[in-house]
mmCIF file of C-alpha atoms in Angstrom:
data_model
loop_
_atom_site.group_PDB
_atom_site.id
_atom_site.type_symbol
_atom_site.label_atom_id
_atom_site.label_comp_id
_atom_site.label_asym_id
_atom_site.label_seq_id
_atom_site.Cartn_x
_atom_site.Cartn_y
_atom_site.Cartn_z
ATOM 1 C CA MET A 1 -5.509 -94.037 90.870
ATOM 2 C CA THR A 2 -7.296 -95.866 88.055
ATOM 3 C CA ASN A 3 -7.404 -92.720 85.910
ATOM 4 C CA GLN A 4 -3.679 -92.143 86.446
ATOM 5 C CA ARG A 5 -2.841 -95.727 85.468
ATOM 6 C CA SER A 6 -4.996 -95.391 82.356
ATOM 7 C CA PHE A 7 -3.286 -92.144 81.372
ATOM 8 C CA LYS A 8 0.191 -93.686 81.762
ATOM 9 C CA ALA A 9 -0.894 -96.564 79.531
ATOM 10 C CA ARG A 10 -2.003 -94.068 76.862
ATOM 11 C CA VAL A 11 1.358 -92.318 77.107
ATOM 12 C CA ARG A 12 3.227 -95.586 76.597
ATOM 13 C CA THR A 13 0.992 -96.502 73.652
ATOM 14 C CA ARG A 14 1.807 -93.170 71.983
ATOM 15 C CA MET A 15 5.537 -93.702 72.676
ATOM 16 C CA GLU A 16 5.435 -97.050 70.878
ATOM 17 C CA LYS A 17 3.662 -95.549 67.870
ATOM 18 C CA THR A 18 5.710 -92.346 67.493
ATOM 19 C CA GLY A 19 9.113 -93.098 69.023
ATOM 20 C CA GLU A 20 8.713 -90.076 71.305
ATOM 21 C CA SER A 21 10.154 -89.848 74.789
ATOM 22 C CA TYR A 22 7.805 -90.274 77.769
ATOM 23 C CA THR A 23 7.875 -86.531 78.504
ATOM 24 C CA THR A 24 7.045 -85.543 74.914
ATOM 25 C CA ALA A 25 4.255 -88.116 74.568
ATOM 26 C CA ARG A 26 2.778 -87.027 77.902
ATOM 27 C CA ARG A 27 2.856 -83.361 76.867
ATOM 28 C CA HIS A 28 1.049 -84.069 73.592
ATOM 29 C CA LEU A 29 -1.727 -85.984 75.356
ATOM 30 C CA ILE A 30 -2.153 -83.223 77.925
ATOM 31 C CA ASN A 31 -2.277 -80.584 75.177
ATOM 32 C CA ARG A 32 -4.822 -82.624 73.231
ATOM 33 C CA ALA A 33 -7.037 -82.899 76.295
ATOM 34 C CA ALA A 34 -6.783 -79.162 76.853
ATOM 35 C CA GLU A 35 -7.748 -78.444 73.245
ATOM 36 C CA ALA A 36 -10.766 -80.716 73.560
ATOM 37 C CA ALA A 37 -12.020 -78.966 76.700
ATOM 38 C CA PRO A 38 -14.639 -76.217 76.234
ATOM 39 C CA ALA A 39 -12.954 -72.843 75.996
ATOM 40 C CA SER A 40 -14.036 -69.983 78.228
ATOM 41 C CA PRO A 41 -15.680 -67.141 76.263
ATOM 42 C CA PRO A 42 -13.553 -63.990 75.933
ATOM 43 C CA ALA A 43 -14.335 -61.024 78.119
ATOM 44 C CA PRO A 44 -16.736 -58.564 76.453
ATOM 45 C CA THR A 45 -14.055 -55.876 76.264
ATOM 46 C CA GLU A 46 -11.460 -58.122 74.616
ATOM 47 C CA PRO A 47 -11.410 -58.498 70.814
ATOM 48 C CA THR A 48 -11.491 -62.066 69.488
ATOM 49 C CA ALA A 49 -8.296 -63.005 67.698
ATOM 50 C CA THR A 50 -8.345 -64.470 64.208
ATOM 51 C CA PRO A 51 -7.674 -68.202 64.439
ATOM 52 C CA THR A 52 -4.360 -69.392 63.012
ATOM 53 C CA PRO A 53 -3.278 -72.879 61.927
ATOM 54 C CA ALA A 54 -1.570 -75.050 64.526
ATOM 55 C CA ALA A 55 2.177 -74.571 64.622
ATOM 56 C CA ALA A 56 4.250 -77.219 62.895
ATOM 57 C CA GLU A 57 5.925 -79.609 65.274
ATOM 58 C CA ALA A 58 9.642 -79.060 65.887
ATOM 59 C CA GLN A 59 12.022 -81.819 64.833
ATOM 60 C CA THR A 60 13.257 -82.335 68.398
ATOM 61 C CA GLU A 61 9.665 -82.904 69.555
ATOM 62 C CA ARG A 62 8.745 -85.144 66.639
ATOM 63 C CA ILE A 63 11.737 -87.471 67.015
ATOM 64 C CA ALA A 64 12.708 -88.746 70.455
ATOM 65 C CA ASP A 65 16.212 -88.177 71.791
ATOM 66 C CA ASP A 66 16.619 -91.926 72.376
ATOM 67 C CA LEU A 67 15.830 -92.639 68.718
ATOM 68 C CA ILE A 68 18.348 -90.063 67.463
ATOM 69 C CA ARG A 69 20.983 -91.522 69.786
ATOM 70 C CA ASP A 70 20.241 -95.060 68.586
ATOM 71 C CA ARG A 71 20.493 -94.121 64.897
ATOM 72 C CA THR A 72 23.378 -91.626 65.035
ATOM 73 C CA GLY A 73 25.359 -92.355 68.206
ATOM 74 C CA ARG A 74 24.529 -89.033 69.892
ATOM 75 C CA GLY A 75 21.477 -87.323 71.349
ATOM 76 C CA TRP A 76 20.081 -83.946 70.269
ATOM 77 C CA ALA A 77 21.999 -81.865 72.836
ATOM 78 C CA GLU A 78 25.283 -83.586 71.996
ATOM 79 C CA TRP A 79 24.886 -82.938 68.278
ATOM 80 C CA PHE A 80 23.951 -79.308 68.891
ATOM 81 C CA ALA A 81 27.004 -78.737 71.104
ATOM 82 C CA LEU A 82 29.266 -80.397 68.551
ATOM 83 C CA LEU A 83 27.876 -78.290 65.678
ATOM 84 C CA ASP A 84 28.104 -75.107 67.746
ATOM 85 C CA ALA A 85 31.789 -75.847 68.336
ATOM 86 C CA THR A 86 32.339 -75.833 64.553
ATOM 87 C CA SER A 87 30.382 -72.548 64.097
ATOM 88 C CA ALA A 88 27.794 -74.409 62.006
ATOM 89 C CA THR A 89 25.228 -71.610 62.401
ATOM 90 C CA GLY A 90 27.125 -69.869 59.606
ATOM 91 C CA TRP A 91 26.934 -72.861 57.276
ATOM 92 C CA THR A 92 24.331 -73.751 54.675
ATOM 93 C CA HIS A 93 22.011 -76.713 55.172
ATOM 94 C CA THR A 94 24.048 -78.756 52.691
ATOM 95 C CA GLN A 95 27.321 -77.971 54.450
ATOM 96 C CA ILE A 96 25.989 -79.079 57.829
ATOM 97 C CA ALA A 97 24.520 -82.314 56.484
ATOM 98 C CA ARG A 98 27.684 -83.104 54.511
ATOM 99 C CA HIS A 99 29.814 -82.491 57.605
ATOM 100 C CA LEU A 100 27.717 -84.977 59.585
ATOM 101 C CA VAL A 101 28.051 -87.588 56.857
ATOM 102 C CA THR A 102 31.757 -87.190 56.082
ATOM 103 C CA GLU A 103 33.186 -86.326 59.497
ATOM 104 C CA HIS A 104 30.886 -88.303 61.787
ATOM 105 C CA GLU A 105 29.592 -91.074 59.480
ATOM 106 C CA VAL A 106 25.935 -90.259 60.092
ATOM 107 C CA PRO A 107 23.706 -91.991 57.497
ATOM 108 C CA GLY A 108 22.402 -89.532 54.906
ATOM 109 C CA TRP A 109 18.752 -89.415 55.964
ATOM 110 C CA TRP A 110 19.614 -89.058 59.632
ATOM 111 C CA ALA A 111 22.184 -86.377 58.809
ATOM 112 C CA GLN A 112 19.347 -84.404 57.236
ATOM 113 C CA THR A 113 17.207 -85.015 60.311
ATOM 114 C CA VAL A 114 19.868 -83.751 62.711
ATOM 115 C CA THR A 115 20.561 -80.759 60.455
ATOM 116 C CA VAL A 116 16.920 -79.680 60.415
ATOM 117 C CA GLY A 117 16.655 -80.096 64.189
ATOM 118 C CA TYR A 118 19.778 -77.974 64.670
ATOM 119 C CA GLU A 119 18.571 -75.252 62.302
ATOM 120 C CA GLN A 120 15.191 -75.028 64.035
ATOM 121 C CA THR A 121 16.698 -74.939 67.519
ATOM 122 C CA ARG A 122 19.194 -72.233 66.558
ATOM 123 C CA GLY A 123 16.533 -70.069 64.886
ATOM 124 C CA LEU A 124 17.794 -70.607 61.340
ATOM 125 C CA ARG A 125 14.372 -71.816 60.232
ATOM 126 C CA ALA A 126 10.916 -72.252 61.740
ATOM 127 C CA PRO A 127 9.348 -75.717 62.076
ATOM 128 C CA GLY A 128 7.900 -76.606 58.673
ATOM 129 C CA GLN A 129 10.057 -73.982 56.928
ATOM 130 C CA ARG A 130 13.082 -74.500 54.708
ATOM 131 C CA ARG A 131 16.274 -72.476 55.079
ATOM 132 C CA GLY A 132 15.430 -70.617 51.855
ATOM 133 C CA GLY A 133 12.106 -69.443 53.271
ATOM 134 C CA GLY A 134 9.785 -72.003 51.647
ATOM 135 C CA PHE A 135 7.706 -74.519 53.607
ATOM 136 C CA GLU A 136 7.524 -78.298 53.769
ATOM 137 C CA ALA A 137 5.665 -81.018 55.659
ATOM 138 C CA SER A 138 7.154 -84.256 56.936
ATOM 139 C CA ALA A 139 6.019 -87.511 58.509
ATOM 140 C CA SER A 140 7.541 -90.911 59.260
ATOM 141 C CA ARG A 141 6.468 -94.419 60.228
ATOM 142 C CA THR A 142 8.029 -97.764 61.066
ATOM 143 C CA VAL A 143 6.362 -100.691 59.295
ATOM 144 C CA ALA A 144 6.895 -104.391 59.984
ATOM 145 C CA VAL A 145 7.875 -105.321 56.419
ATOM 146 C CA PRO A 146 11.257 -105.424 54.630
ATOM 147 C CA ALA A 147 12.516 -102.175 53.096
ATOM 148 C CA LEU A 148 11.957 -103.324 49.500
ATOM 149 C CA ARG A 149 8.311 -104.149 50.226
ATOM 150 C CA LEU A 150 7.822 -100.687 51.671
ATOM 151 C CA PHE A 151 9.560 -99.103 48.673
ATOM 152 C CA GLU A 152 7.256 -100.951 46.274
ATOM 153 C CA ALA A 153 4.219 -99.465 48.032
ATOM 154 C CA PHE A 154 5.386 -96.109 46.656
ATOM 155 C CA ALA A 155 7.057 -97.054 43.380
ATOM 156 C CA ASP A 156 4.502 -99.558 42.044
ATOM 157 C CA GLU A 157 1.489 -97.701 40.677
ATOM 158 C CA THR A 158 -1.032 -100.439 41.494
ATOM 159 C CA ALA A 159 0.302 -100.900 45.029
ATOM 160 C CA ARG A 160 0.366 -97.132 45.589
ATOM 161 C CA ALA A 161 -3.271 -96.722 44.536
ATOM 162 C CA ARG A 162 -4.366 -99.089 47.324
ATOM 163 C CA TRP A 163 -3.364 -96.657 50.073
ATOM 164 C CA LEU A 164 -2.945 -93.379 48.167
ATOM 165 C CA PRO A 165 -5.964 -93.319 45.831
ATOM 166 C CA ASP A 166 -7.051 -90.535 43.475
ATOM 167 C CA VAL A 167 -3.697 -88.729 43.497
ATOM 168 C CA GLU A 168 -1.649 -87.943 40.392
ATOM 169 C CA VAL A 169 2.020 -88.765 40.973
ATOM 170 C CA ARG A 170 4.740 -88.225 38.365
ATOM 171 C CA VAL A 171 7.833 -90.187 39.333
ATOM 172 C CA ARG A 172 11.144 -88.299 39.154
ATOM 173 C CA THR A 173 13.555 -90.760 40.792
ATOM 174 C CA ALA A 174 13.065 -94.292 42.095
ATOM 175 C CA THR A 175 16.155 -95.962 43.578
ATOM 176 C CA PRO A 176 15.169 -99.207 45.310
ATOM 177 C CA PRO A 177 14.893 -99.714 48.140
ATOM 178 C CA ARG A 178 15.945 -96.314 49.526
ATOM 179 C CA ILE A 179 14.737 -93.241 47.613
ATOM 180 C CA PHE A 180 11.532 -92.270 45.816
ATOM 181 C CA ARG A 181 10.938 -88.749 44.458
ATOM 182 C CA ALA A 182 7.863 -87.560 42.595
ATOM 183 C CA ASP A 183 5.930 -84.475 41.523
ATOM 184 C CA TRP A 184 2.656 -84.283 43.405
ATOM 185 C CA ALA A 185 -0.740 -83.761 41.771
ATOM 186 C CA GLY A 186 0.726 -82.083 38.702
ATOM 187 C CA GLY A 187 3.044 -79.773 40.686
ATOM 188 C CA PRO A 188 4.481 -77.496 41.785
ATOM 189 C CA THR A 189 4.859 -79.426 45.068
ATOM 190 C CA ARG A 190 6.782 -82.690 45.239
ATOM 191 C CA ILE A 191 7.504 -85.529 47.640
ATOM 192 C CA VAL A 192 10.820 -87.047 48.696
ATOM 193 C CA VAL A 193 10.599 -90.455 50.345
ATOM 194 C CA GLY A 194 13.448 -92.107 52.204
ATOM 195 C CA ILE A 195 13.323 -95.717 53.371
ATOM 196 C CA GLY A 196 15.753 -97.438 55.705
ATOM 197 C CA ALA A 197 15.872 -100.975 57.052
ATOM 198 C CA VAL A 198 15.304 -101.501 60.777
ATOM 199 C CA GLY A 199 16.569 -105.046 61.127
ATOM 200 C CA GLU A 200 15.547 -107.766 58.680
ATOM 201 C CA SER A 201 11.783 -107.529 58.996
ATOM 202 C CA LYS A 202 11.088 -103.841 59.612
ATOM 203 C CA ALA A 203 11.705 -100.600 57.753
ATOM 204 C CA ARG A 204 11.148 -96.923 58.447
ATOM 205 C CA VAL A 205 9.739 -94.543 55.867
ATOM 206 C CA SER A 206 10.204 -90.785 56.111
ATOM 207 C CA ILE A 207 8.477 -88.447 53.694
ATOM 208 C CA VAL A 208 9.035 -84.752 53.036
ATOM 209 C CA HIS A 209 6.479 -82.796 50.996
ATOM 210 C CA GLU A 210 8.348 -79.829 49.525
ATOM 211 C CA LYS A 211 7.658 -76.455 47.858
ATOM 212 C CA LEU A 212 4.524 -75.663 49.843
ATOM 213 C CA THR A 213 2.857 -72.246 49.798
ATOM 214 C CA GLY A 214 2.909 -71.541 53.538
ATOM 215 C CA ALA A 215 2.480 -72.684 57.116
ATOM 216 C CA GLU A 216 -1.225 -73.503 56.726
ATOM 217 C CA GLN A 217 -0.656 -75.863 53.797
ATOM 218 C CA ALA A 218 2.298 -77.417 55.637
ATOM 219 C CA THR A 219 0.117 -78.125 58.680
ATOM 220 C CA GLU A 220 -2.652 -79.657 56.545
ATOM 221 C CA LEU A 221 -0.262 -81.907 54.623
ATOM 222 C CA LYS A 222 1.545 -83.006 57.763
ATOM 223 C CA ALA A 223 -1.758 -84.295 59.144
ATOM 224 C CA TYR A 224 -2.578 -85.840 55.759
ATOM 225 C CA TRP A 225 0.694 -87.774 55.558
ATOM 226 C CA ARG A 226 0.445 -89.005 59.129
ATOM 227 C CA GLU A 227 -2.984 -90.420 58.318
ATOM 228 C CA ARG A 228 -1.861 -91.932 54.996
ATOM 229 C CA LEU A 229 1.248 -93.563 56.460
ATOM 230 C CA ALA A 230 -0.889 -95.024 59.237
ATOM 231 C CA ALA A 231 -3.162 -96.499 56.536
ATOM 232 C CA LEU A 232 -0.132 -97.866 54.688
ATOM 233 C CA LYS A 233 1.148 -99.526 57.856
ATOM 234 C CA VAL A 234 -2.198 -101.241 58.427
ATOM 235 C CA LEU A 235 -2.359 -102.394 54.803
ATOM 236 C CA LEU A 236 1.096 -103.923 54.756
ATOM 237 C CA GLU A 237 0.949 -105.482 58.220
ATOM 238 C CA THR A 238 -2.455 -107.162 57.881
ATOM 239 C CA ASP A 239 -4.241 -109.443 55.468
ATOM 240 C CA GLY A 240 -5.233 -106.370 53.494
ATOM 241 C CA ASP A 241 -1.989 -106.853 51.587
ATOM 242 C CA ASP A 242 -2.408 -110.264 49.949
ATOM 243 C CA ARG A 243 0.831 -110.372 47.932
#
């Protein structure tokens, strides 16, 4: 009974951090426990498979249905049914996203989010893969600071170095407090950062690292950005940020 109560508490803690549903958070914790358990050795007659990088997480697993509904007015299944009714599987990524913005008034960043989730679910792209065949990595975080403060953590070189040290960034576009684009480490990859206010004292940052070489690099950078955004959250929400 005590172990069960402890596990439920861990599930709820993950839900608060990631915005996942209870079922998704529970599944991730169970999978993590299974991965940590000692694996049984393969039978002598069976060849050992070459290890492959962990699969990128699907958009519908990464972002909870309740969060999509709160930000866009519909849940995943509702958006998918609506897009199916318009034969959106035959549209380009841009056409789908534009339709969501113009016909359903979905904010731009969330229109992109729904579009990617739809494309993955309908087999138009794999998780971590772009419609054109290239790969990307994404991560997001809600931070208890105003949107402009969060934007400055990316756009201001001194502020950026405090949580993203030893990385060469060449700024392409900086539109406060919403959009920051930059070439990464001299190229050819680049980052696109979107920031949106969540009330007066919180903001959510979502980052996409584009033009990656393959699934392995996408998996590595996804883990990297999750760790870096967690560090940024700690910096801005504690006394570590003294401005």
